[in-house]
Coordinates of C-alpha atoms in Angstrom, one line a residue:
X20 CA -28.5 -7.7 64.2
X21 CA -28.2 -11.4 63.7
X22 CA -24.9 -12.4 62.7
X23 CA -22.8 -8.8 63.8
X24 CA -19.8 -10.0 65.1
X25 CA -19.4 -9.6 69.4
X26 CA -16.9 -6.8 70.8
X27 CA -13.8 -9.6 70.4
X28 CA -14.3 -10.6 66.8
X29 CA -14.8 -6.6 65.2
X30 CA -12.9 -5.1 63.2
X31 CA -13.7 -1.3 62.1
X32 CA -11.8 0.2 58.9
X33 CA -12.0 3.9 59.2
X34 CA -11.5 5.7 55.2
X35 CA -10.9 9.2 54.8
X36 CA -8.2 11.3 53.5
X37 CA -7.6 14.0 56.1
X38 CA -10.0 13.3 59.1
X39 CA -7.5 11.1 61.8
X40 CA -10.0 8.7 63.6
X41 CA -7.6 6.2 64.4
X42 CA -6.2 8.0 67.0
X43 CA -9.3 9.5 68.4
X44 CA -10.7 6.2 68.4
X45 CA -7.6 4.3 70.5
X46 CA -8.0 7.3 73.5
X47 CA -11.6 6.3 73.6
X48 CA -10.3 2.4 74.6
X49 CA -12.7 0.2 73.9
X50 CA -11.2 -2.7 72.6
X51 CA -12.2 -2.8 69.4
X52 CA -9.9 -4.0 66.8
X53 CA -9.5 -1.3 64.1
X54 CA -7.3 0.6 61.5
X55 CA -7.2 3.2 59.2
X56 CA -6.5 4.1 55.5
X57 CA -6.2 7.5 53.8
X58 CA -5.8 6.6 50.5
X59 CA -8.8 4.5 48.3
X60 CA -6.4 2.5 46.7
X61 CA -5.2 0.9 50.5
X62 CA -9.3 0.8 50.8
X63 CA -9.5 -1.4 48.0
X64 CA -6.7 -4.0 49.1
X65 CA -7.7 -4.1 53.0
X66 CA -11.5 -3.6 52.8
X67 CA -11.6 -7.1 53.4
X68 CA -10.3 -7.5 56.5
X69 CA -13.4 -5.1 58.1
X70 CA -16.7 -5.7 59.4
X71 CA -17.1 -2.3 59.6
X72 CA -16.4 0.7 57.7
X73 CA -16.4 3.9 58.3
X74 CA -16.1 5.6 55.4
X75 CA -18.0 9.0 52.9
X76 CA -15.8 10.5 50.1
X77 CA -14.2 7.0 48.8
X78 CA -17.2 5.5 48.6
X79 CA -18.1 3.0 45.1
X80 CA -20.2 0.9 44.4
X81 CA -17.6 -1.3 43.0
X82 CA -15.9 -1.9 46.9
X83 CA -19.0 -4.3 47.5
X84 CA -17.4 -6.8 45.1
X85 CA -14.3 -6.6 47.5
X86 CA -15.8 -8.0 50.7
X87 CA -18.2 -10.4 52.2
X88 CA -17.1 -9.6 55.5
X89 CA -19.0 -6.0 56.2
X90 CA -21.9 -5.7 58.0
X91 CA -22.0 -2.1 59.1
X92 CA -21.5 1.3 57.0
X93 CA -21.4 4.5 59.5
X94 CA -21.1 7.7 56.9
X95 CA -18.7 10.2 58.0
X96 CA -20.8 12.8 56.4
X97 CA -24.9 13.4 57.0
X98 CA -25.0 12.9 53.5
X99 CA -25.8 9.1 52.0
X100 CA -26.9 9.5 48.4
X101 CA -23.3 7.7 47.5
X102 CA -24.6 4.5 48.7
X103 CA -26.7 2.0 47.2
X104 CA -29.1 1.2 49.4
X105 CA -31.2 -1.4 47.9
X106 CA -28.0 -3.5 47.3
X107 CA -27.0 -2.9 50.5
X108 CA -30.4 -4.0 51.6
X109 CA -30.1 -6.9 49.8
X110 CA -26.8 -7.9 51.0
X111 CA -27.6 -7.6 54.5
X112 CA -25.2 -4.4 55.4
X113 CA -26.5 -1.6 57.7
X114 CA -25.9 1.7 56.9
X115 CA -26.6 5.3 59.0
X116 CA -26.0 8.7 58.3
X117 CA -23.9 11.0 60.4
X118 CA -26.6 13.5 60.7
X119 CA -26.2 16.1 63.6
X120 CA -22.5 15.6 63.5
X121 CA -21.4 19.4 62.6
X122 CA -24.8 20.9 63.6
X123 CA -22.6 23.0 65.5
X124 CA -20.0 23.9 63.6
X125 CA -22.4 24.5 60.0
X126 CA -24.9 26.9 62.1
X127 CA -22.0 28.7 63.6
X128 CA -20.3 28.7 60.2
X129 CA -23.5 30.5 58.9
X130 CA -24.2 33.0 61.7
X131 CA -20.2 33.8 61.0
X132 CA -21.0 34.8 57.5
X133 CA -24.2 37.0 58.5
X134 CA -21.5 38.6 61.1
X135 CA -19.2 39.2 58.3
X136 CA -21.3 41.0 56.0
X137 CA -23.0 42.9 58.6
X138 CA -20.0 44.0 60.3
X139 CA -17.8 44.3 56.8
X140 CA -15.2 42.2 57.7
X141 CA -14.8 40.7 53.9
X142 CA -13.8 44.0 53.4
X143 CA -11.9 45.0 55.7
X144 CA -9.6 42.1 56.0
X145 CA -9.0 43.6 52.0
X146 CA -8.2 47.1 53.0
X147 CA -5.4 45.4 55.2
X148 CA -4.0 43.6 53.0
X149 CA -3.8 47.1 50.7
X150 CA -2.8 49.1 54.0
X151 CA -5.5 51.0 53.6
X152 CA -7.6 52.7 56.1
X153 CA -11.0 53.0 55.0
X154 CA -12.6 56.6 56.5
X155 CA -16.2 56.7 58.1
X156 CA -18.9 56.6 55.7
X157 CA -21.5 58.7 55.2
X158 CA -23.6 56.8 53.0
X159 CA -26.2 54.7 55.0
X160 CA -26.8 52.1 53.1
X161 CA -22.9 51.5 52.4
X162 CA -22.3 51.7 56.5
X163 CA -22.1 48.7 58.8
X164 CA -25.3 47.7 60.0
X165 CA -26.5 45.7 63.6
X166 CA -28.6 42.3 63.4
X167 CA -31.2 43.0 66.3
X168 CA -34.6 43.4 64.1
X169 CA -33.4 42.2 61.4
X170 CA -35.4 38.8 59.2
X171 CA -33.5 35.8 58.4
X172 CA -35.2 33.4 56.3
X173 CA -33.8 30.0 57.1
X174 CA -34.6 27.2 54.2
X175 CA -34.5 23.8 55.9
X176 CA -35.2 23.9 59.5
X177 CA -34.0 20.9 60.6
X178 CA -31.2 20.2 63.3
X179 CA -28.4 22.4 61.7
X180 CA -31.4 25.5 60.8
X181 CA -33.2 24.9 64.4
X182 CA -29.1 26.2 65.9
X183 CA -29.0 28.8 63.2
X184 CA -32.4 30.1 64.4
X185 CA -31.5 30.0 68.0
X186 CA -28.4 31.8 67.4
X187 CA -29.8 34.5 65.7
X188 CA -32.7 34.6 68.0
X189 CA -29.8 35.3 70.4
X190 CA -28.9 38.8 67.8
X191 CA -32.5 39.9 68.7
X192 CA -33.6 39.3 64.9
X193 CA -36.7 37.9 63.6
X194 CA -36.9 34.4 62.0
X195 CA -39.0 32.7 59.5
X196 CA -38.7 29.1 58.4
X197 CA -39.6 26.2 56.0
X198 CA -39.6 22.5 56.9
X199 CA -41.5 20.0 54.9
X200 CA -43.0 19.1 58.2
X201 CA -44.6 21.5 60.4
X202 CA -47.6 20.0 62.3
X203 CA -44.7 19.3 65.5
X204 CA -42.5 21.5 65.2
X205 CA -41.4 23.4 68.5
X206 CA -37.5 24.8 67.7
X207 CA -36.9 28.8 68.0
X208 CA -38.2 30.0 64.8
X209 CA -40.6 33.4 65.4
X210 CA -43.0 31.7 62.1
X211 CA -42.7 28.2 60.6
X212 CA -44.3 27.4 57.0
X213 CA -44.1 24.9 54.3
X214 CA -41.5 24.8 51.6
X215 CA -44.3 26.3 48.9
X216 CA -44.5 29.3 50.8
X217 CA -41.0 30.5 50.4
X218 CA -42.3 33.2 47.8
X219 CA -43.9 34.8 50.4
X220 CA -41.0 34.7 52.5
X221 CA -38.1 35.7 50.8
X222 CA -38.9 39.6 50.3
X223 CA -39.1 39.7 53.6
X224 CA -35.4 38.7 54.3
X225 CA -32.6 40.6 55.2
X226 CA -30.2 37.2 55.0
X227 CA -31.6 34.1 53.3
X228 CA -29.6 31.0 54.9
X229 CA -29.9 27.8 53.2
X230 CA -29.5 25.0 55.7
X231 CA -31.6 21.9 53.7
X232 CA -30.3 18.7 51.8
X233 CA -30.2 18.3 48.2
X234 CA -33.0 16.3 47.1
X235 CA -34.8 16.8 44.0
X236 CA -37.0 19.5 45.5
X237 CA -34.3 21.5 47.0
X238 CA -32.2 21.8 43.6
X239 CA -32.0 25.3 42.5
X240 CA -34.2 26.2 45.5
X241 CA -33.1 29.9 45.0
X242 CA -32.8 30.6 41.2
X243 CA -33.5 33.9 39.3
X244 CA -36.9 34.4 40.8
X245 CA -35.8 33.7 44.1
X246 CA -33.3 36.9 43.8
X247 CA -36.0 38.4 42.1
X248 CA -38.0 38.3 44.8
X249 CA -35.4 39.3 47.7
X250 CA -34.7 43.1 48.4
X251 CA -31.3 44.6 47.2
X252 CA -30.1 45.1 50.8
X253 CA -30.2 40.9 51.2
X254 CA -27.8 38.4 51.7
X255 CA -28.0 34.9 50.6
X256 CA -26.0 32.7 53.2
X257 CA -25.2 28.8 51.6
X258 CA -24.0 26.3 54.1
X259 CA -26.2 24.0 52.2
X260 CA -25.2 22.1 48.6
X261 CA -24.0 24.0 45.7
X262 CA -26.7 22.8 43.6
X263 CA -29.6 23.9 45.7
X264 CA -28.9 27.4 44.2
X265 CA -28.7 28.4 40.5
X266 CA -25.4 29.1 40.1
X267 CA -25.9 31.4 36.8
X268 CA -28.4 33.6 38.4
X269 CA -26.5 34.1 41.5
X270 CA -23.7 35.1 39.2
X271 CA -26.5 37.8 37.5
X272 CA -27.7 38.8 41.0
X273 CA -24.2 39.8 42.6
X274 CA -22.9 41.7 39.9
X275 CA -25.7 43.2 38.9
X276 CA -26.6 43.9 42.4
X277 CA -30.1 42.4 42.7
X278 CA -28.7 41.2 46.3
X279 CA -25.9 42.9 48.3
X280 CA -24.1 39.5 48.4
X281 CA -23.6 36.1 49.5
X282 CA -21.8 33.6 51.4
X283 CA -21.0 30.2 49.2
X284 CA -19.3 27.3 51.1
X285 CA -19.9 25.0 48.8
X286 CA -20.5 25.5 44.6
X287 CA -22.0 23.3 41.8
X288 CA -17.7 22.1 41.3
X289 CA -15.5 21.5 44.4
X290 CA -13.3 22.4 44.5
X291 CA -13.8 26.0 42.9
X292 CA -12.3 25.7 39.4
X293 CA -9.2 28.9 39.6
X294 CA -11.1 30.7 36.7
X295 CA -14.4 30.7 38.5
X296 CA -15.7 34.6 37.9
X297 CA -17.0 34.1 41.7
X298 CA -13.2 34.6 42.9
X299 CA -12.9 37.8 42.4
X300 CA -16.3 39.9 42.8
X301 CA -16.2 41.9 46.2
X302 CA -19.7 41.2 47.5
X303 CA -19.2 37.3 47.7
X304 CA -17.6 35.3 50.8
X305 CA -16.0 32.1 49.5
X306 CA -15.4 29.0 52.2
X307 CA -13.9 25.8 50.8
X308 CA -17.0 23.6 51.9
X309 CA -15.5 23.9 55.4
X310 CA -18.4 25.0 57.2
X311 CA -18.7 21.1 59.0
X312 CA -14.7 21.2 59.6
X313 CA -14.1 21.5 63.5
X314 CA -11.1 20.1 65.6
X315 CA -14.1 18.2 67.4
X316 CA -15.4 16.4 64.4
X317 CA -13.6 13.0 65.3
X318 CA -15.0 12.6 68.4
X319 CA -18.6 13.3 67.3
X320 CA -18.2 10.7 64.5
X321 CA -17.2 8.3 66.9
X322 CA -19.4 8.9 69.3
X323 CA -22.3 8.6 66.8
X324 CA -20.3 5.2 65.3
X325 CA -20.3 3.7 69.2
X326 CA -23.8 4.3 70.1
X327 CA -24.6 2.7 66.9
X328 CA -22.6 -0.4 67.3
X329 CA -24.0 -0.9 70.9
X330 CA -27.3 -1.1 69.0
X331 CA -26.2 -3.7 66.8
X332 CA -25.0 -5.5 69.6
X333 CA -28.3 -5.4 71.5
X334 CA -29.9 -6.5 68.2
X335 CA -32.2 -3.3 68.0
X336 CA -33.7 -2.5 64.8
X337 CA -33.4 1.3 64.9
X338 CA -29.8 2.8 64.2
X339 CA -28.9 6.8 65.0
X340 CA -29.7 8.1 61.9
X341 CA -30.3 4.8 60.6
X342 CA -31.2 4.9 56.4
X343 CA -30.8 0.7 55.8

């Protein structure tokens, strides 16, 4: 990239409020001049002094007026609809996604909820806290159940659904998936189809896992004639946005009991507003959008950020998950 500064003259700003890169980032030892902030106010007044910045949840538009210095915007999150791209465009600054970076943890997160509802553990981590030891039932439908032959329907098959797939492939089950593109696709899923097909697919599913971005065709993805469509005995699993579900009708459908229940880590508000009705019904799983949060997640930020800057370096075009 013409005019990114050498190895010598960098300086990186990393921005969050929790995540600790600056320590991560000094055991790696490359050199690099850097520093941290976890508050946006500290972004504001130092945002200056970086040519680089790593940054996701403090993230306005207005910080562009603060600097002519940056070059270089590595997202913390695989997310990137914060950032203005054409204005970045026009000013000259790259900016790349951190796609890939929790793959792990989001897929495991999901296959952890499908555990939890097939094994009851929502409910019996209740029953502890009551002291109260539930008897065997005799009720089949109301009994524990086991995965292997079981059909997850994964919406979104991309790197975080192609994980989910393979690990419930590993649970013997059956999977069916959508992706906008098909033709090339090789990942683990038993049957592959088109997003218009998910009709078709959905009363077929024992858990329905939503793995997919937000984008104007995934909003409200699964409304009311998505539960329509799924059997009672299903499960609707969200590592994905809140808003690629109606919100509403998954209200209707767990009370009413349309679906057995569903796992939510992240809702239309986050956080969860405390007199959310979704608190306190039995047959929902709440996660506080945590299903990216691993004690690894530094290091695969940074190692996403380095390979990235060695690009720049060599003056290559093409960024890891490169969007400007």
């Amino acid at each position: 990239m013409a005019g990114f500064p050498s190895k010598d003259d960098l300086n990186i700003c990393f921005a969050h409020v929790a995540y600790n890169f600056e320590p991560t980032f000094e055991n790696r030892k490359s050199g690099i001049s850097h520093f941290q902030v976890n508050r946006k106010e500290n972004l504001v007044e130092r945002l200056g002094e970086a040519d680089v910045l790593v940054v996701s949840g403090f993230w306005s538009n207005d910080l562009l007026e603060k600097t002519d210095r940056l070059k270089f915007i590595q997202s913390i999150g695989a997310g990137v609809d914060q950032f203005p791209r054409d204005e970045l465009k026009k000013r000259g600054i790259r900016l790349a996604s951190a796609s890939g970076v929790n793959k792990n943890a989001v897929s495991e997160h999901a296959m952890a909820h499908v555990l939890a509802f097939s094994r009851h553990i929502h409910t019996g981590r209740d029953n502890q806290r009551r002291h109260h030891w539930r008897s065997m039932i005799s009720d089949l439908s109301k009994r524990e159940n086991e995965l292997a032959g079981k059909t997850m329907v994964i919406v979104g098959v991309g790197s975080i659904g192609s994980r989910v797939a393979k690990l419930a492939k590993a649970f013997d089950m059956r999977v069916l998936g959508t992706k906008r593109n098909t033709v090339q696709y090789e990942g683990p899923v038993d049957e592959i189809h088109t997003p218009d097909r998910l009709s078709d697919l959905l009363p077929q599913a024992d858990y329905v896992v939503l793995t997919c971005p937000l984008t104007p065709e995934t909003e409200k993805i699964i409304d009311g004639k998505g539960f329509a469509a799924m059997k009672e005995s299903a499960y609707l699993i969200n590592v994905a946005r809140g808003g690629c579900v109606d919100e509403p009708a998954l209200l209707e459908a767990v009370r009413s009991g349309a679906i057995a229940g569903a796992g939510i880590d992240h809702f239309w508000d986050d956080p969860l507003p405390e007199d959310s009705p979704f608190w306190d019904i039995e047959n929902v799983l709440i996660t506080p959008h945590t299903g990216g949060e691993t004690r690894k997640y530094e290091e695969n930020l940074i190692d996403i950020l380095l390979e990235n800057l060695e690009r720049l370096w060599r003056g290559e075009d093409e960024l890891l998950n490169g969007v400007v």
